[in-house]
Amino acid sequence: MKAIVVTSFGGPEVMKYTDFDIPAISEDQVLIRVVATSVNFADIKSRYGKKGNKALPFIPGIDATGIVERVGSHVKNIHPGQRVIAFPQNGSYAEYVVANENLTFVLPHEVDFQAAAACPIVSFTSYNLLANVARIQKGESVLIHAAAGGIGTTAIQLAKLLGARTVIGTIGSETKRKIALEPV
């Protein structure tokens, strides 16, 4: 399979497109043929050596969508051929990834692969911050910093879904203002 590998810490130039073996799965894992993945801020920080304890070389990426190719003998709820979104074990910038069953979720046919790949980390982060950290209640006002970024735009939508009366966002430029004000 082909994969993008970080060979040393630094900018985009340290990533190489290279051949890799298709990874093996254990009894509670699934093998997924990747259709789409995302670029998260955590991926960029990892590439610079500022997040996690990644040993070089490594495949970046923390979430992906795709089609299940194979499942381990103890996997119960995920089946070959299913469309899924997953948090793979060893990077998602590859043609194939391995994920634990409990970190793999069926993707409805109504949601396209690319849109779904853009959502996991920003959605979980936004929801956790609003529901579990801030514990917003119906009718409250919410302030979202960096409202035009991935987490910010998602947090605006989730705050409304969670019942916020007023959502206020901060941005850093006129261009970002337009992004933050776009209806979703």
CSV table of N, CA and C in Angstrom, one decimal, residues 5-130:
chain,number,residue,atom,x,y,z
A,5,VAL,N,4.5,9.3,5.0
A,5,VAL,CA,5.3,9.0,6.2
A,5,VAL,C,6.1,10.3,6.6
A,6,VAL,N,6.1,10.6,7.9
A,6,VAL,CA,7.0,11.7,8.4
A,6,VAL,C,8.3,11.0,8.7
A,7,THR,N,9.4,11.5,8.0
A,7,THR,CA,10.7,10.9,8.2
A,7,THR,C,11.6,11.6,9.2
A,8,SER,N,11.3,12.9,9.4
A,8,SER,CA,12.0,13.7,10.4
A,8,SER,C,11.1,14.8,10.8
A,9,PHE,N,11.3,15.5,11.9
A,9,PHE,CA,10.4,16.5,12.4
A,9,PHE,C,10.6,17.8,11.6
A,10,GLY,N,9.5,18.5,11.2
A,10,GLY,CA,9.7,19.7,10.5
A,10,GLY,C,8.4,20.0,9.7
A,11,GLY,N,8.6,20.8,8.6
A,11,GLY,CA,7.5,21.3,7.8
A,11,GLY,C,7.0,20.2,6.8
A,12,PRO,N,6.1,20.5,5.9
A,12,PRO,CA,5.6,19.5,5.0
A,12,PRO,C,6.6,18.8,4.2
A,13,GLU,N,7.8,19.4,4.0
A,13,GLU,CA,8.8,18.7,3.2
A,13,GLU,C,9.3,17.4,3.8
A,14,VAL,N,9.1,17.2,5.1
A,14,VAL,CA,9.5,15.9,5.8
A,14,VAL,C,8.6,14.8,5.5
A,15,MET,N,7.5,15.0,4.8
A,15,MET,CA,6.6,13.9,4.5
A,15,MET,C,6.9,13.3,3.2
A,16,LYS,N,7.0,11.9,3.2
A,16,LYS,CA,7.3,11.2,1.9
A,16,LYS,C,6.2,10.2,1.6
A,17,TYR,N,5.9,10.1,0.3
A,17,TYR,CA,4.9,9.2,-0.2
A,17,TYR,C,5.7,7.9,-0.5
A,18,THR,N,5.3,6.8,0.2
A,18,THR,CA,6.2,5.6,0.1
A,18,THR,C,5.3,4.3,0.2
A,19,ASP,N,6.0,3.2,-0.1
A,19,ASP,CA,5.3,1.9,0.0
A,19,ASP,C,5.4,1.4,1.5
A,20,PHE,N,4.4,0.7,1.9
A,20,PHE,CA,4.3,0.1,3.2
A,20,PHE,C,3.5,-1.2,3.0
A,21,ASP,N,3.8,-2.1,4.0
A,21,ASP,CA,3.0,-3.3,4.0
A,21,ASP,C,1.6,-3.0,4.5
A,22,ILE,N,0.6,-3.7,4.0
A,22,ILE,CA,-0.8,-3.6,4.5
A,22,ILE,C,-0.7,-4.1,6.0
A,23,PRO,N,-1.2,-3.4,6.9
A,23,PRO,CA,-1.1,-3.8,8.3
A,23,PRO,C,-2.0,-5.0,8.7
A,24,ALA,N,-1.5,-5.8,9.6
A,24,ALA,CA,-2.2,-7.0,10.1
A,24,ALA,C,-3.2,-6.5,11.2
A,25,ILE,N,-4.2,-7.3,11.4
A,25,ILE,CA,-5.2,-6.9,12.5
A,25,ILE,C,-5.2,-8.0,13.5
A,26,SER,N,-5.6,-7.6,14.7
A,26,SER,CA,-5.7,-8.6,15.8
A,26,SER,C,-7.2,-9.0,15.9
A,27,GLU,N,-7.5,-9.8,16.9
A,27,GLU,CA,-8.9,-10.3,17.0
A,27,GLU,C,-10.0,-9.3,17.2
A,28,ASP,N,-9.6,-8.1,17.8
A,28,ASP,CA,-10.7,-7.1,18.1
A,28,ASP,C,-10.5,-5.9,17.2
A,29,GLN,N,-9.9,-6.0,16.0
A,29,GLN,CA,-9.6,-4.9,15.2
A,29,GLN,C,-10.2,-5.1,13.8
A,30,VAL,N,-10.3,-4.0,13.0
A,30,VAL,CA,-10.8,-4.0,11.7
A,30,VAL,C,-9.7,-3.4,10.7
A,31,LEU,N,-9.7,-3.9,9.5
A,31,LEU,CA,-8.9,-3.3,8.5
A,31,LEU,C,-9.8,-2.5,7.6
A,32,ILE,N,-9.4,-1.3,7.3
A,32,ILE,CA,-10.2,-0.4,6.6
A,32,ILE,C,-9.4,0.2,5.4
A,33,ARG,N,-10.1,0.1,4.2
A,33,ARG,CA,-9.5,0.7,3.0
A,33,ARG,C,-9.9,2.2,3.0
A,34,VAL,N,-9.0,3.1,3.2
A,34,VAL,CA,-9.3,4.5,3.4
A,34,VAL,C,-9.8,5.2,2.1
A,35,VAL,N,-10.9,5.9,2.3
A,35,VAL,CA,-11.5,6.7,1.2
A,35,VAL,C,-11.1,8.2,1.4
A,36,ALA,N,-11.2,8.6,2.7
A,36,ALA,CA,-10.8,10.0,3.0
A,36,ALA,C,-10.3,10.1,4.4
A,37,THR,N,-9.4,11.1,4.6
A,37,THR,CA,-8.9,11.4,5.9
A,37,THR,C,-8.9,12.9,6.0
A,38,SER,N,-8.5,13.4,7.2
A,38,SER,CA,-8.4,14.8,7.4
A,38,SER,C,-7.1,15.3,7.9
A,39,VAL,N,-6.8,16.6,7.8
A,39,VAL,CA,-5.6,17.1,8.4
A,39,VAL,C,-6.0,17.9,9.6
A,40,ASN,N,-5.6,17.5,10.7
A,40,ASN,CA,-6.0,18.2,12.0
A,40,ASN,C,-4.8,18.9,12.5
A,41,PHE,N,-5.0,19.9,13.4
A,41,PHE,CA,-3.9,20.6,14.0
A,41,PHE,C,-3.0,19.7,14.7
A,42,ALA,N,-3.5,18.7,15.3
A,42,ALA,CA,-2.7,17.7,16.1
A,42,ALA,C,-1.7,17.0,15.1
A,43,ASP,N,-2.2,16.8,13.9
A,43,ASP,CA,-1.3,16.1,12.9
A,43,ASP,C,-0.1,17.1,12.6
A,44,ILE,N,-0.4,18.3,12.4
A,44,ILE,CA,0.7,19.3,12.2
A,44,ILE,C,1.7,19.4,13.3
A,45,LYS,N,1.1,19.4,14.5
A,45,LYS,CA,2.0,19.5,15.7
A,45,LYS,C,2.8,18.2,15.8
A,46,SER,N,2.2,17.1,15.5
A,46,SER,CA,3.0,15.8,15.6
A,46,SER,C,4.2,15.8,14.6
A,47,ARG,N,3.9,16.4,13.4
A,47,ARG,CA,4.9,16.5,12.4
A,47,ARG,C,6.1,17.3,12.8
A,48,TYR,N,5.8,18.3,13.6
A,48,TYR,CA,6.9,19.1,14.2
A,48,TYR,C,7.5,18.6,15.5
A,49,GLY,N,7.0,17.4,15.9
A,49,GLY,CA,7.5,16.8,17.1
A,49,GLY,C,7.0,17.4,18.4
A,50,LYS,N,5.9,18.1,18.4
A,50,LYS,CA,5.4,18.9,19.5
A,50,LYS,C,4.1,18.2,20.1
A,51,LYS,N,3.7,17.1,19.6
A,51,LYS,CA,2.5,16.4,20.2
A,51,LYS,C,2.8,14.9,20.2
A,52,GLY,N,2.6,14.3,21.4
A,52,GLY,CA,2.8,12.9,21.6
A,52,GLY,C,4.3,12.5,21.6
A,53,ASN,N,4.5,11.3,21.6
A,53,ASN,CA,5.9,10.8,21.6
A,53,ASN,C,6.1,9.9,20.4
A,54,LYS,N,5.9,10.4,19.3
A,54,LYS,CA,6.0,9.6,18.0
A,54,LYS,C,7.4,9.3,17.7
A,55,ALA,N,7.7,8.0,17.5
A,55,ALA,CA,9.0,7.6,17.0
A,55,ALA,C,9.1,7.7,15.5
A,56,LEU,N,10.1,8.2,15.0
A,56,LEU,CA,10.3,8.4,13.5
A,56,LEU,C,10.7,7.0,12.9
A,57,PRO,N,10.3,6.8,11.7
A,57,PRO,CA,9.3,7.4,10.9
A,57,PRO,C,7.9,7.0,11.4
A,58,PHE,N,6.9,7.9,11.1
A,58,PHE,CA,5.5,7.5,11.5
A,58,PHE,C,4.6,8.0,10.4
A,59,ILE,N,3.4,7.4,10.3
A,59,ILE,CA,2.3,7.8,9.5
A,59,ILE,C,1.4,8.8,10.3
A,60,PRO,N,1.2,10.0,9.8
A,60,PRO,CA,0.4,10.9,10.6
A,60,PRO,C,-1.1,10.6,10.3
A,61,GLY,N,-1.9,11.3,11.0
A,61,GLY,CA,-3.4,11.2,10.8
A,61,GLY,C,-4.1,10.5,12.0
A,62,ILE,N,-5.2,11.1,12.4
A,62,ILE,CA,-5.9,10.5,13.6
A,62,ILE,C,-7.3,10.1,13.3
A,63,ASP,N,-7.8,10.3,12.1
A,63,ASP,CA,-9.2,9.8,11.8
A,63,ASP,C,-9.3,9.6,10.3
A,64,ALA,N,-10.2,8.7,9.9
A,64,ALA,CA,-10.4,8.3,8.5
A,64,ALA,C,-11.8,7.8,8.3
A,65,THR,N,-12.2,7.8,7.0
A,65,THR,CA,-13.4,7.1,6.6
A,65,THR,C,-13.0,6.1,5.5
A,66,GLY,N,-13.8,5.1,5.4
A,66,GLY,CA,-13.5,4.1,4.4
A,66,GLY,C,-14.4,2.9,4.4
A,67,ILE,N,-14.0,1.8,3.7
A,67,ILE,CA,-14.8,0.6,3.6
A,67,ILE,C,-14.0,-0.5,4.4
A,68,VAL,N,-14.7,-1.3,5.2
A,68,VAL,CA,-14.1,-2.3,6.0
A,68,VAL,C,-13.8,-3.5,5.0
A,69,GLU,N,-12.5,-3.9,5.1
A,69,GLU,CA,-12.0,-5.0,4.2
A,69,GLU,C,-12.0,-6.3,5.0
A,70,ARG,N,-11.6,-6.3,6.3
A,70,ARG,CA,-11.5,-7.5,7.1
A,70,ARG,C,-11.7,-7.2,8.5
A,71,VAL,N,-12.2,-8.1,9.3
A,71,VAL,CA,-12.5,-8.0,10.7
A,71,VAL,C,-11.8,-9.1,11.5
A,72,GLY,N,-11.4,-8.8,12.7
A,72,GLY,CA,-10.9,-9.8,13.6
A,72,GLY,C,-11.9,-10.8,14.1
A,73,SER,N,-11.5,-11.9,14.6
A,73,SER,CA,-12.4,-13.0,15.0
A,73,SER,C,-13.4,-12.6,16.2
A,74,HIS,N,-13.0,-11.6,17.0
A,74,HIS,CA,-13.9,-11.2,18.1
A,74,HIS,C,-14.7,-9.9,17.8
A,75,VAL,N,-14.6,-9.4,16.6
A,75,VAL,CA,-15.4,-8.2,16.2
A,75,VAL,C,-16.8,-8.6,16.0
A,76,LYS,N,-17.8,-8.0,16.6
A,76,LYS,CA,-19.2,-8.3,16.6
A,76,LYS,C,-20.1,-7.4,15.8
A,77,ASN,N,-19.8,-6.1,15.8
A,77,ASN,CA,-20.7,-5.1,15.2
A,77,ASN,C,-20.3,-4.4,13.9
A,78,ILE,N,-19.1,-4.7,13.5
A,78,ILE,CA,-18.6,-4.2,12.3
A,78,ILE,C,-18.3,-5.3,11.3
A,79,HIS,N,-18.7,-5.1,10.0
A,79,HIS,CA,-18.6,-6.2,9.0
A,79,HIS,C,-18.0,-5.8,7.7
A,80,PRO,N,-17.3,-6.7,7.0
A,80,PRO,CA,-16.7,-6.3,5.8
A,80,PRO,C,-17.7,-5.7,4.8
A,81,GLY,N,-17.3,-4.7,4.1
A,81,GLY,CA,-18.1,-4.0,3.1
A,81,GLY,C,-18.8,-2.8,3.7
A,82,GLN,N,-18.8,-2.7,5.1
A,82,GLN,CA,-19.5,-1.5,5.7
A,82,GLN,C,-18.7,-0.2,5.5
A,83,ARG,N,-19.4,0.9,5.3
A,83,ARG,CA,-18.9,2.2,5.3
A,83,ARG,C,-18.7,2.6,6.8
A,84,VAL,N,-17.5,3.1,7.1
A,84,VAL,CA,-17.2,3.4,8.5
A,84,VAL,C,-16.4,4.7,8.6
A,85,ILE,N,-16.4,5.3,9.8
A,85,ILE,CA,-15.5,6.3,10.2
A,85,ILE,C,-14.7,5.7,11.4
A,86,ALA,N,-13.4,6.0,11.5
A,86,ALA,CA,-12.6,5.4,12.5
A,86,ALA,C,-11.5,6.2,13.0
A,87,PHE,N,-11.0,5.9,14.2
A,87,PHE,CA,-9.8,6.5,14.7
A,87,PHE,C,-8.7,5.4,14.7
A,88,PRO,N,-7.9,5.3,13.7
A,88,PRO,CA,-6.9,4.2,13.5
A,88,PRO,C,-5.8,4.3,14.5
A,89,GLN,N,-5.2,3.2,14.7
A,89,GLN,CA,-4.1,3.0,15.7
A,89,GLN,C,-2.8,3.7,15.2
A,90,ASN,N,-2.4,3.6,14.0
A,90,ASN,CA,-1.1,4.0,13.5
A,90,ASN,C,-1.2,5.0,12.3
A,91,GLY,N,-2.0,6.0,12.4
A,91,GLY,CA,-2.0,7.0,11.3
A,91,GLY,C,-3.0,6.7,10.2
A,92,SER,N,-3.5,7.8,9.7
A,92,SER,CA,-4.6,7.6,8.7
A,92,SER,C,-4.2,8.1,7.3
A,93,TYR,N,-3.0,8.6,7.1
A,93,TYR,CA,-2.5,9.0,5.8
A,93,TYR,C,-2.0,7.8,5.0
A,94,ALA,N,-2.8,6.8,4.8
A,94,ALA,CA,-2.5,5.6,4.2
A,94,ALA,C,-3.6,5.0,3.4
A,95,GLU,N,-3.4,4.1,2.5
A,95,GLU,CA,-4.4,3.4,1.8
A,95,GLU,C,-5.2,2.5,2.7
A,96,TYR,N,-4.6,1.9,3.7
A,96,TYR,CA,-5.3,1.0,4.6
A,96,TYR,C,-4.9,1.4,6.0
A,97,VAL,N,-5.9,1.3,7.0
A,97,VAL,CA,-5.6,1.5,8.4
A,97,VAL,C,-6.2,0.4,9.2
A,98,VAL,N,-5.7,0.3,10.4
A,98,VAL,CA,-6.3,-0.7,11.4
A,98,VAL,C,-6.8,0.1,12.5
A,99,ALA,N,-8.1,-0.2,13.0
A,99,ALA,CA,-8.7,0.5,14.1
A,99,ALA,C,-9.3,-0.6,15.0
A,100,ASN,N,-9.4,-0.3,16.3
A,100,ASN,CA,-10.1,-1.1,17.2
A,100,ASN,C,-11.6,-1.0,16.9
A,101,GLU,N,-12.3,-2.1,17.1
A,101,GLU,CA,-13.8,-2.1,16.9
A,101,GLU,C,-14.4,-1.0,17.6
A,102,ASN,N,-14.0,-0.7,18.9
A,102,ASN,CA,-14.7,0.3,19.7
A,102,ASN,C,-14.4,1.7,19.3
A,103,LEU,N,-13.5,1.9,18.3
A,103,LEU,CA,-13.2,3.2,17.8
A,103,LEU,C,-13.5,3.3,16.3
A,104,THR,N,-14.5,2.4,15.9
A,104,THR,CA,-14.9,2.3,14.5
A,104,THR,C,-16.5,2.4,14.5
A,105,PHE,N,-17.0,3.3,13.7
A,105,PHE,CA,-18.5,3.6,13.7
A,105,PHE,C,-19.0,3.5,12.3
A,106,VAL,N,-20.2,2.9,12.2
A,106,VAL,CA,-20.8,2.8,10.9
A,106,VAL,C,-21.2,4.2,10.4
A,107,LEU,N,-20.9,4.4,9.1
A,107,LEU,CA,-21.2,5.7,8.5
A,107,LEU,C,-22.5,5.5,7.6
A,108,PRO,N,-23.5,6.3,7.9
A,108,PRO,CA,-24.7,6.2,7.1
A,108,PRO,C,-24.5,6.5,5.6
A,109,HIS,N,-25.2,5.9,4.7
A,109,HIS,CA,-25.0,6.1,3.3
A,109,HIS,C,-25.3,7.6,2.9
A,110,GLU,N,-26.1,8.3,3.7
A,110,GLU,CA,-26.5,9.7,3.4
A,110,GLU,C,-25.3,10.6,3.6
A,111,VAL,N,-24.3,10.2,4.3
A,111,VAL,CA,-23.2,11.1,4.6
A,111,VAL,C,-22.0,10.7,3.7
A,112,ASP,N,-21.5,11.6,3.0
A,112,ASP,CA,-20.3,11.3,2.1
A,112,ASP,C,-19.0,11.2,2.9
A,113,PHE,N,-18.1,10.4,2.3
A,113,PHE,CA,-16.9,10.1,3.0
A,113,PHE,C,-16.1,11.3,3.3
A,114,GLN,N,-16.0,12.3,2.4
A,114,GLN,CA,-15.2,13.5,2.6
A,114,GLN,C,-15.7,14.3,3.7
A,115,ALA,N,-17.0,14.5,3.7
A,115,ALA,CA,-17.6,15.4,4.8
A,115,ALA,C,-17.4,14.7,6.1
A,116,ALA,N,-17.6,13.4,6.2
A,116,ALA,CA,-17.5,12.7,7.4
A,116,ALA,C,-16.0,12.7,7.9
A,117,ALA,N,-15.1,12.6,7.0
A,117,ALA,CA,-13.7,12.6,7.4
A,117,ALA,C,-13.3,14.0,8.1
A,118,ALA,N,-14.0,15.0,7.7
A,118,ALA,CA,-13.6,16.3,8.3
A,118,ALA,C,-14.2,16.6,9.7
A,119,CYS,N,-15.0,15.7,10.1
A,119,CYS,CA,-15.8,15.9,11.4
A,119,CYS,C,-15.3,15.3,12.7
A,120,PRO,N,-14.7,14.1,12.7
A,120,PRO,CA,-14.6,13.5,14.0
A,120,PRO,C,-13.9,14.2,15.1
A,121,ILE,N,-12.7,14.6,14.9
A,121,ILE,CA,-11.9,15.3,16.0
A,121,ILE,C,-12.6,16.6,16.4
A,122,VAL,N,-12.9,17.4,15.4
A,122,VAL,CA,-13.5,18.7,15.8
A,122,VAL,C,-14.9,18.5,16.4
A,123,SER,N,-15.6,17.5,16.0
A,123,SER,CA,-17.0,17.3,16.6
A,123,SER,C,-16.9,16.8,18.0
A,124,PHE,N,-16.0,15.8,18.3
A,124,PHE,CA,-15.9,15.3,19.6
A,124,PHE,C,-15.3,16.4,20.5
A,125,THR,N,-14.3,17.1,20.1
A,125,THR,CA,-13.7,18.2,20.9
A,125,THR,C,-14.7,19.2,21.2
A,126,SER,N,-15.5,19.7,20.2
A,126,SER,CA,-16.5,20.7,20.4
A,126,SER,C,-17.6,20.3,21.4
A,127,TYR,N,-18.1,19.0,21.2
A,127,TYR,CA,-19.1,18.5,22.1
A,127,TYR,C,-18.6,18.4,23.5
A,128,ASN,N,-17.4,17.8,23.7
A,128,ASN,CA,-16.9,17.6,25.0
A,128,ASN,C,-16.7,19.0,25.7
A,129,LEU,N,-16.2,20.0,25.0
A,129,LEU,CA,-16.0,21.3,25.6
A,129,LEU,C,-17.4,21.9,26.0
A,130,LEU,N,-18.4,21.8,25.2
A,130,LEU,CA,-19.7,22.5,25.4
A,130,LEU,C,-20.5,21.7,26.5
